[in-house]
PDB file of C-alpha atoms in Angstrom:
ATOM      1  CA  MET A 119      -0.512   0.554   0.053  1.00  0.00           C
ATOM      2  CA  GLY A 120       1.205   3.774  -0.634  1.00  0.00           C
ATOM      3  CA  SER A 121       1.475   6.420   1.209  1.00  0.00           C
ATOM      4  CA  SER A 122      -1.839   8.083  -0.294  1.00  0.00           C
ATOM      5  CA  ASP A 123      -3.651   4.720   0.323  1.00  0.00           C
ATOM      6  CA  ARG A 124      -3.195   5.268   4.196  1.00  0.00           C
ATOM      7  CA  LEU A 125      -4.715   7.426   6.864  1.00  0.00           C
ATOM      8  CA  PHE A 126      -3.740  10.617   6.984  1.00  0.00           C
ATOM      9  CA  ASN A 127      -1.059   9.618   4.165  1.00  0.00           C
ATOM     10  CA  ARG A 128       1.892   8.152   6.170  1.00  0.00           C
ATOM     11  CA  GLU A 129       4.514   6.653   5.348  1.00  0.00           C
ATOM     12  CA  ARG A 130       6.063   5.812   8.404  1.00  0.00           C
ATOM     13  CA  THR A 131       4.388   2.783  10.246  1.00  0.00           C
ATOM     14  CA  LEU A 132       2.270   2.419  13.230  1.00  0.00           C
ATOM     15  CA  HIS A 133       5.343   1.053  15.341  1.00  0.00           C
ATOM     16  CA  GLU A 134       7.291   3.743  14.022  1.00  0.00           C
ATOM     17  CA  ILE A 135       4.866   6.496  14.788  1.00  0.00           C
ATOM     18  CA  LEU A 136       4.353   5.111  18.785  1.00  0.00           C
ATOM     19  CA  GLY A 137       7.861   5.594  19.448  1.00  0.00           C
ATOM     20  CA  ALA A 138       9.655   2.130  17.849  1.00  0.00           C
ATOM     21  CA  GLY A 139      10.728   1.190  21.578  1.00  0.00           C
ATOM     22  CA  LEU A 140       9.147  -0.435  24.889  1.00  0.00           C
ATOM     23  CA  VAL A 141       5.635   1.267  24.996  1.00  0.00           C
ATOM     24  CA  ALA A 142       5.415   0.032  21.502  1.00  0.00           C
ATOM     25  CA  ASP A 143       6.449  -3.137  22.098  1.00  0.00           C
ATOM     26  CA  LEU A 144       3.523  -3.771  24.214  1.00  0.00           C
ATOM     27  CA  ILE A 145       0.431  -2.302  22.684  1.00  0.00           C
ATOM     28  CA  LEU A 146       1.260  -4.002  19.729  1.00  0.00           C
ATOM     29  CA  TRP A 147       2.041  -6.785  21.758  1.00  0.00           C
ATOM     30  CA  ARG A 148       5.362  -7.490  20.773  1.00  0.00           C
ATOM     31  CA  GLN A 149       5.927  -8.060  24.034  1.00  0.00           C
ATOM     32  CA  LYS A 150       2.679 -10.622  24.890  1.00  0.00           C
ATOM     33  CA  ASN A 151       3.980 -12.222  28.093  1.00  0.00           C
ATOM     34  CA  ILE A 152       4.396  -8.558  29.561  1.00  0.00           C
ATOM     35  CA  THR A 153       1.142  -7.357  27.562  1.00  0.00           C
ATOM     36  CA  VAL A 154      -1.320  -9.531  28.963  1.00  0.00           C
ATOM     37  CA  GLY A 155       0.119  -9.701  32.771  1.00  0.00           C
ATOM     38  CA  ILE A 156      -0.818  -5.610  32.407  1.00  0.00           C
ATOM     39  CA  LEU A 157      -3.771  -6.402  31.736  1.00  0.00           C
ATOM     40  CA  LEU A 158      -4.823  -9.418  34.036  1.00  0.00           C
ATOM     41  CA  VAL A 159      -3.295  -7.250  37.373  1.00  0.00           C
ATOM     42  CA  THR A 160      -5.139  -4.036  36.038  1.00  0.00           C
ATOM     43  CA  LEU A 161      -8.009  -6.729  35.727  1.00  0.00           C
ATOM     44  CA  ALA A 162      -7.406  -8.205  39.194  1.00  0.00           C
ATOM     45  CA  ALA A 163      -6.907  -4.394  40.896  1.00  0.00           C
ATOM     46  CA  TRP A 164     -10.135  -2.946  38.970  1.00  0.00           C
ATOM     47  CA  ILE A 165     -12.044  -6.132  40.518  1.00  0.00           C
ATOM     48  CA  VAL A 166     -10.699  -5.776  43.998  1.00  0.00           C
ATOM     49  CA  PHE A 167     -11.582  -2.404  44.261  1.00  0.00           C
ATOM     50  CA  GLU A 168     -15.226  -2.812  43.020  1.00  0.00           C
ATOM     51  CA  LYS A 169     -15.741  -5.962  44.944  1.00  0.00           C
ATOM     52  CA  SER A 170     -14.310  -4.840  48.036  1.00  0.00           C
ATOM     53  CA  GLY A 171     -15.027  -1.960  48.731  1.00  0.00           C
ATOM     54  CA  TYR A 172     -11.307  -0.529  49.153  1.00  0.00           C
ATOM     55  CA  THR A 173     -10.209   2.674  47.554  1.00  0.00           C
ATOM     56  CA  LEU A 174      -7.293   3.600  46.220  1.00  0.00           C
ATOM     57  CA  LEU A 175      -5.526   6.137  48.911  1.00  0.00           C
ATOM     58  CA  SER A 176      -6.449   3.237  51.254  1.00  0.00           C
ATOM     59  CA  LEU A 177      -5.247  -0.078  49.019  1.00  0.00           C
ATOM     60  CA  VAL A 178      -1.931   2.150  48.920  1.00  0.00           C
ATOM     61  CA  SER A 179      -2.230   3.027  52.557  1.00  0.00           C
ATOM     62  CA  ASN A 180      -2.438  -0.863  53.520  1.00  0.00           C
ATOM     63  CA  VAL A 181      -0.306  -1.997  51.291  1.00  0.00           C
ATOM     64  CA  LEU A 182       2.958   0.360  52.554  1.00  0.00           C
ATOM     65  CA  LEU A 183       1.480  -0.480  55.857  1.00  0.00           C
ATOM     66  CA  LEU A 184       2.821  -3.854  55.622  1.00  0.00           C
ATOM     67  CA  LEU A 185       5.703  -3.412  53.895  1.00  0.00           C
ATOM     68  CA  ILE A 186       7.278  -1.626  56.155  1.00  0.00           C
ATOM     69  CA  VAL A 187       6.003  -3.527  59.564  1.00  0.00           C
ATOM     70  CA  ILE A 188       7.736  -7.037  57.562  1.00  0.00           C
ATOM     71  CA  LEU A 189      10.630  -4.801  56.501  1.00  0.00           C
ATOM     72  CA  PHE A 190      10.842  -3.647  60.282  1.00  0.00           C
ATOM     73  CA  LEU A 191      10.400  -6.288  61.650  1.00  0.00           C
ATOM     74  CA  TRP A 192      12.938  -8.823  59.174  1.00  0.00           C
ATOM     75  CA  ALA A 193      15.576  -5.803  60.146  1.00  0.00           C
ATOM     76  CA  LYS A 194      15.314  -6.097  64.484  1.00  0.00           C
ATOM     77  CA  SER A 195      15.300 -10.543  63.681  1.00  0.00           C
ATOM     78  CA  ALA A 196      18.410 -10.007  61.140  1.00  0.00           C
ATOM     79  CA  ALA A 197      19.680  -8.151  64.408  1.00  0.00           C
ATOM     80  CA  ILE A 198      19.255 -10.278  66.844  1.00  0.00           C
ATOM     81  CA  LEU A 199      19.942 -13.405  64.750  1.00  0.00           C
ATOM     82  CA  ASN A 200      23.031 -12.228  62.989  1.00  0.00           C
ATOM     83  CA  ARG A 201      21.775 -12.077  60.161  1.00  0.00           C
ATOM     84  CA  PRO A 202      22.419  -9.908  56.639  1.00  0.00           C
ATOM     85  CA  ALA A 203      19.395  -7.317  56.763  1.00  0.00           C
ATOM     86  CA  PRO A 204      16.778  -7.018  54.070  1.00  0.00           C
ATOM     87  CA  PRO A 205      18.212  -5.463  50.449  1.00  0.00           C
ATOM     88  CA  LEU A 206      17.291  -2.172  49.477  1.00  0.00           C
ATOM     89  CA  PRO A 207      18.184  -0.221  46.682  1.00  0.00           C
ATOM     90  CA  HIS A 208      20.100   2.617  47.730  1.00  0.00           C
ATOM     91  CA  LEU A 209      17.044   5.473  47.521  1.00  0.00           C
ATOM     92  CA  HIS A 210      17.738   8.987  45.891  1.00  0.00           C
ATOM     93  CA  LEU A 211      17.392  11.254  43.503  1.00  0.00           C
ATOM     94  CA  SER A 212      20.014  13.142  41.809  1.00  0.00           C
ATOM     95  CA  GLU A 213      20.107  16.632  41.557  1.00  0.00           C
ATOM     96  CA  GLU A 214      20.239  16.557  37.583  1.00  0.00           C
ATOM     97  CA  MET A 215      16.829  13.997  37.427  1.00  0.00           C
ATOM     98  CA  VAL A 216      15.490  16.499  39.632  1.00  0.00           C
ATOM     99  CA  ASN A 217      16.379  19.484  37.289  1.00  0.00           C
ATOM    100  CA  GLU A 218      14.862  17.398  33.724  1.00  0.00           C
ATOM    101  CA  VAL A 219      11.839  16.057  35.509  1.00  0.00           C
ATOM    102  CA  ALA A 220      10.933  19.963  36.936  1.00  0.00           C
ATOM    103  CA  THR A 221      11.506  21.382  33.488  1.00  0.00           C
ATOM    104  CA  PHE A 222       9.476  18.652  31.541  1.00  0.00           C
ATOM    105  CA  ILE A 223       6.901  19.549  33.821  1.00  0.00           C
ATOM    106  CA  ARG A 224       7.695  22.999  33.355  1.00  0.00           C
ATOM    107  CA  ILE A 225       7.116  22.745  29.336  1.00  0.00           C
ATOM    108  CA  ARG A 226       4.221  21.433  29.850  1.00  0.00           C
ATOM    109  CA  VAL A 227       2.647  23.932  31.532  1.00  0.00           C
ATOM    110  CA  ASN A 228       3.823  26.140  30.072  1.00  0.00           C
ATOM    111  CA  ASP A 229       2.101  25.366  26.948  1.00  0.00           C
ATOM    112  CA  VAL A 230      -0.712  24.772  28.624  1.00  0.00           C
ATOM    113  CA  PHE A 231      -1.251  28.006  29.793  1.00  0.00           C
ATOM    114  CA  SER A 232      -0.337  29.547  26.279  1.00  0.00           C
ATOM    115  CA  VAL A 233      -3.065  27.078  24.573  1.00  0.00           C
ATOM    116  CA  SER A 234      -5.340  28.378  27.757  1.00  0.00           C
ATOM    117  CA  GLN A 235      -4.597  31.921  27.237  1.00  0.00           C
ATOM    118  CA  ASP A 236      -4.896  31.648  23.152  1.00  0.00           C
ATOM    119  CA  ILE A 237      -8.614  30.091  23.905  1.00  0.00           C
ATOM    120  CA  ALA A 238      -9.222  32.875  25.877  1.00  0.00           C
ATOM    121  CA  LEU A 239      -8.577  35.675  23.895  1.00  0.00           C
ATOM    122  CA  GLY A 240     -10.685  34.418  21.577  1.00  0.00           C
ATOM    123  CA  LYS A 241      -7.137  34.136  19.075  1.00  0.00           C
ATOM    124  CA  ASN A 242      -7.524  30.160  17.978  1.00  0.00           C
ATOM    125  CA  SER A 243     -11.375  29.354  17.141  1.00  0.00           C
ATOM    126  CA  ARG A 244     -10.476  25.585  15.902  1.00  0.00           C
ATOM    127  CA  LEU A 245      -8.586  24.921  19.393  1.00  0.00           C
ATOM    128  CA  PHE A 246     -11.302  26.435  21.389  1.00  0.00           C
ATOM    129  CA  LEU A 247     -13.964  23.827  19.341  1.00  0.00           C
ATOM    130  CA  LYS A 248     -11.259  20.975  19.467  1.00  0.00           C
ATOM    131  CA  VAL A 249     -10.927  21.519  23.576  1.00  0.00           C
ATOM    132  CA  ALA A 250     -14.251  22.676  24.705  1.00  0.00           C
ATOM    133  CA  SER A 251     -15.649  18.748  22.231  1.00  0.00           C
ATOM    134  CA  CYS A 252     -13.209  17.039  24.025  1.00  0.00           C
ATOM    135  CA  LEU A 253     -13.945  18.522  28.006  1.00  0.00           C
ATOM    136  CA  TRP A 254     -17.709  17.439  26.585  1.00  0.00           C
ATOM    137  CA  LEU A 255     -16.811  14.306  26.075  1.00  0.00           C
ATOM    138  CA  ILE A 256     -14.449  13.538  29.234  1.00  0.00           C
ATOM    139  CA  SER A 257     -17.838  15.102  31.328  1.00  0.00           C
ATOM    140  CA  PHE A 258     -20.151  13.011  29.725  1.00  0.00           C
ATOM    141  CA  VAL A 259     -18.179  10.007  29.522  1.00  0.00           C
ATOM    142  CA  GLY A 260     -17.827  10.150  33.369  1.00  0.00           C
ATOM    143  CA  GLY A 261     -20.906  11.165  34.339  1.00  0.00           C
ATOM    144  CA  LEU A 262     -21.529   6.846  33.010  1.00  0.00           C
ATOM    145  CA  THR A 263     -18.970   5.123  35.011  1.00  0.00           C
ATOM    146  CA  ASP A 264     -16.479   5.305  37.479  1.00  0.00           C
ATOM    147  CA  PHE A 265     -12.957   6.415  37.099  1.00  0.00           C
ATOM    148  CA  LEU A 266     -11.807   3.592  37.689  1.00  0.00           C
ATOM    149  CA  THR A 267     -13.512   1.847  35.007  1.00  0.00           C
ATOM    150  CA  LEU A 268     -12.739   4.306  32.902  1.00  0.00           C
ATOM    151  CA  ALA A 269      -8.916   3.480  33.514  1.00  0.00           C
ATOM    152  CA  TYR A 270      -9.761  -0.090  33.170  1.00  0.00           C
ATOM    153  CA  THR A 271     -11.635   0.175  30.057  1.00  0.00           C
ATOM    154  CA  SER A 272      -8.986   3.429  28.236  1.00  0.00           C
ATOM    155  CA  LEU A 273      -5.921   1.213  29.144  1.00  0.00           C
ATOM    156  CA  PHE A 274      -7.622  -2.607  27.629  1.00  0.00           C
ATOM    157  CA  ILE A 275      -8.305  -0.228  24.777  1.00  0.00           C
ATOM    158  CA  VAL A 276      -4.675   1.051  24.145  1.00  0.00           C
ATOM    159  CA  LEU A 277      -3.429  -2.253  24.450  1.00  0.00           C
ATOM    160  CA  THR A 278      -6.037  -4.301  21.830  1.00  0.00           C
ATOM    161  CA  VAL A 279      -7.084  -1.582  19.336  1.00  0.00           C
ATOM    162  CA  PRO A 280      -3.584  -0.687  18.192  1.00  0.00           C
ATOM    163  CA  ALA A 281      -2.871  -3.953  17.612  1.00  0.00           C
ATOM    164  CA  LEU A 282      -5.867  -4.689  15.749  1.00  0.00           C
ATOM    165  CA  TYR A 283      -5.675  -1.751  14.016  1.00  0.00           C
ATOM    166  CA  GLU A 284      -1.599  -3.328  12.517  1.00  0.00           C
ATOM    167  CA  ARG A 285      -3.132  -6.237  11.708  1.00  0.00           C
ATOM    168  CA  TYR A 286      -6.156  -5.158   9.412  1.00  0.00           C
ATOM    169  CA  GLU A 287      -4.023  -1.791   8.768  1.00  0.00           C
ATOM    170  CA  ASP A 288      -4.730  -2.606   4.857  1.00  0.00           C
ATOM    171  CA  ASN A 289      -8.487  -3.495   5.716  1.00  0.00           C
ATOM    172  CA  ILE A 290     -10.036  -0.862   7.480  1.00  0.00           C
ATOM    173  CA  ASP A 291      -7.463   1.579   5.651  1.00  0.00           C
ATOM    174  CA  ARG A 292      -8.777   0.788   2.784  1.00  0.00           C
ATOM    175  CA  HIS A 293     -12.682   0.989   4.060  1.00  0.00           C
ATOM    176  CA  VAL A 294     -12.188   3.810   6.294  1.00  0.00           C
ATOM    177  CA  LEU A 295     -10.698   5.777   2.906  1.00  0.00           C
ATOM    178  CA  LYS A 296     -14.037   4.817   0.959  1.00  0.00           C
ATOM    179  CA  CYS A 297     -16.328   6.198   3.763  1.00  0.00           C
ATOM    180  CA  TYR A 298     -14.342   9.673   3.622  1.00  0.00           C
ATOM    181  CA  ARG A 299     -14.521   9.614   0.305  1.00  0.00           C
ATOM    182  CA  LYS A 300     -18.195   8.974   0.187  1.00  0.00           C
ATOM    183  CA  LEU A 301     -18.786  11.530   2.877  1.00  0.00           C
ATOM    184  CA  CYS A 302     -16.618  14.492   0.785  1.00  0.00           C
ATOM    185  CA  GLN A 303     -18.928  13.308  -2.004  1.00  0.00           C
ATOM    186  CA  LEU A 304     -21.466  13.849   0.533  1.00  0.00           C
ATOM    187  CA  TYR A 305     -20.675  17.230   1.776  1.00  0.00           C
ATOM    188  CA  VAL A 306     -19.819  18.470  -2.124  1.00  0.00           C
ATOM    189  CA  LYS A 307     -23.362  17.985  -3.023  1.00  0.00           C
ATOM    190  CA  ILE A 308     -25.174  19.820  -0.188  1.00  0.00           C
ATOM    191  CA  ASN A 309     -22.425  22.354  -0.302  1.00  0.00           C
ATOM    192  CA  GLU A 310     -23.691  22.652  -3.827  1.00  0.00           C
ATOM    193  CA  GLU A 311     -27.332  21.920  -3.757  1.00  0.00           C
ATOM    194  CA  TYR A 312     -28.050  23.520  -0.520  1.00  0.00           C
ATOM    195  CA  VAL A 313     -24.996  26.427   0.917  1.00  0.00           C
ATOM    196  CA  SER A 314     -24.807  27.463  -2.364  1.00  0.00           C
ATOM    197  CA  ARG A 315     -29.151  28.803  -2.391  1.00  0.00           C
ATOM    198  CA  VAL A 316     -28.686  29.580   0.841  1.00  0.00           C
ATOM    199  CA  GLN A 317     -25.970  32.281   0.657  1.00  0.00           C
ATOM    200  CA  HIS A 318     -27.243  33.318  -3.089  1.00  0.00           C
ATOM    201  CA  TYR A 319     -30.922  33.252  -1.255  1.00  0.00           C
ATOM    202  CA  ILE A 320     -28.706  36.358   1.506  1.00  0.00           C
ATOM    203  CA  LEU A 321     -26.637  38.181  -1.664  1.00  0.00           C
ATOM    204  CA  GLU A 322     -29.760  38.424  -3.231  1.00  0.00           C
ATOM    205  CA  LYS A 323     -31.822  40.356   0.311  1.00  0.00           C
ATOM    206  CA  GLN A 324     -28.742  42.414   0.766  1.00  0.00           C
ATOM    207  CA  LYS A 325     -28.796  43.650  -2.611  1.00  0.00           C
ATOM    208  CA  LEU A 326     -32.733  44.312  -2.701  1.00  0.00           C
ATOM    209  CA  SER A 327     -32.609  46.476   0.418  1.00  0.00           C
TER     210      SER A 327
END
């Protein structure tokens, strides 16, 4: 298939668009065991939250409490029995790492501020419509389900839809482009038959007045 026969006339593969790294491999099931493991773990977590009544904060607190108690008792018993202490890694954030994270966050926040300012001042109507549509869609979906279900469903979609698309890419592109061309033809037809008449009618009214 040539680039003109693919969606958005792209020349790169889906794997390359997704970064051609570990994330792309996971999304496209190049490492099936890890992808399946992620789906199963998230499914188990979703079931635990839904059926047990736990909240994310209470579950994290209990897990951390259990971990701290185990490590504390292990260290105390090791000191009494002259055994080695728990093998903990050296936890330390370097100044370089903190600066990199801070720079990344600053750039992204400034981008959000810039976009918000353009929308607030009415400089970009198309961007306003996109942002408003996305926020309305999030609000609508959020009213239908809770956050955890939405998060698991989103992860499930991310880990399945791109892989299915890559597998049936040629067929999907062909049918989507066919529908797109038909919609373009319909748009041209409607524009010629109705919109042009309305514009002509408005011009005639303006001339008469």
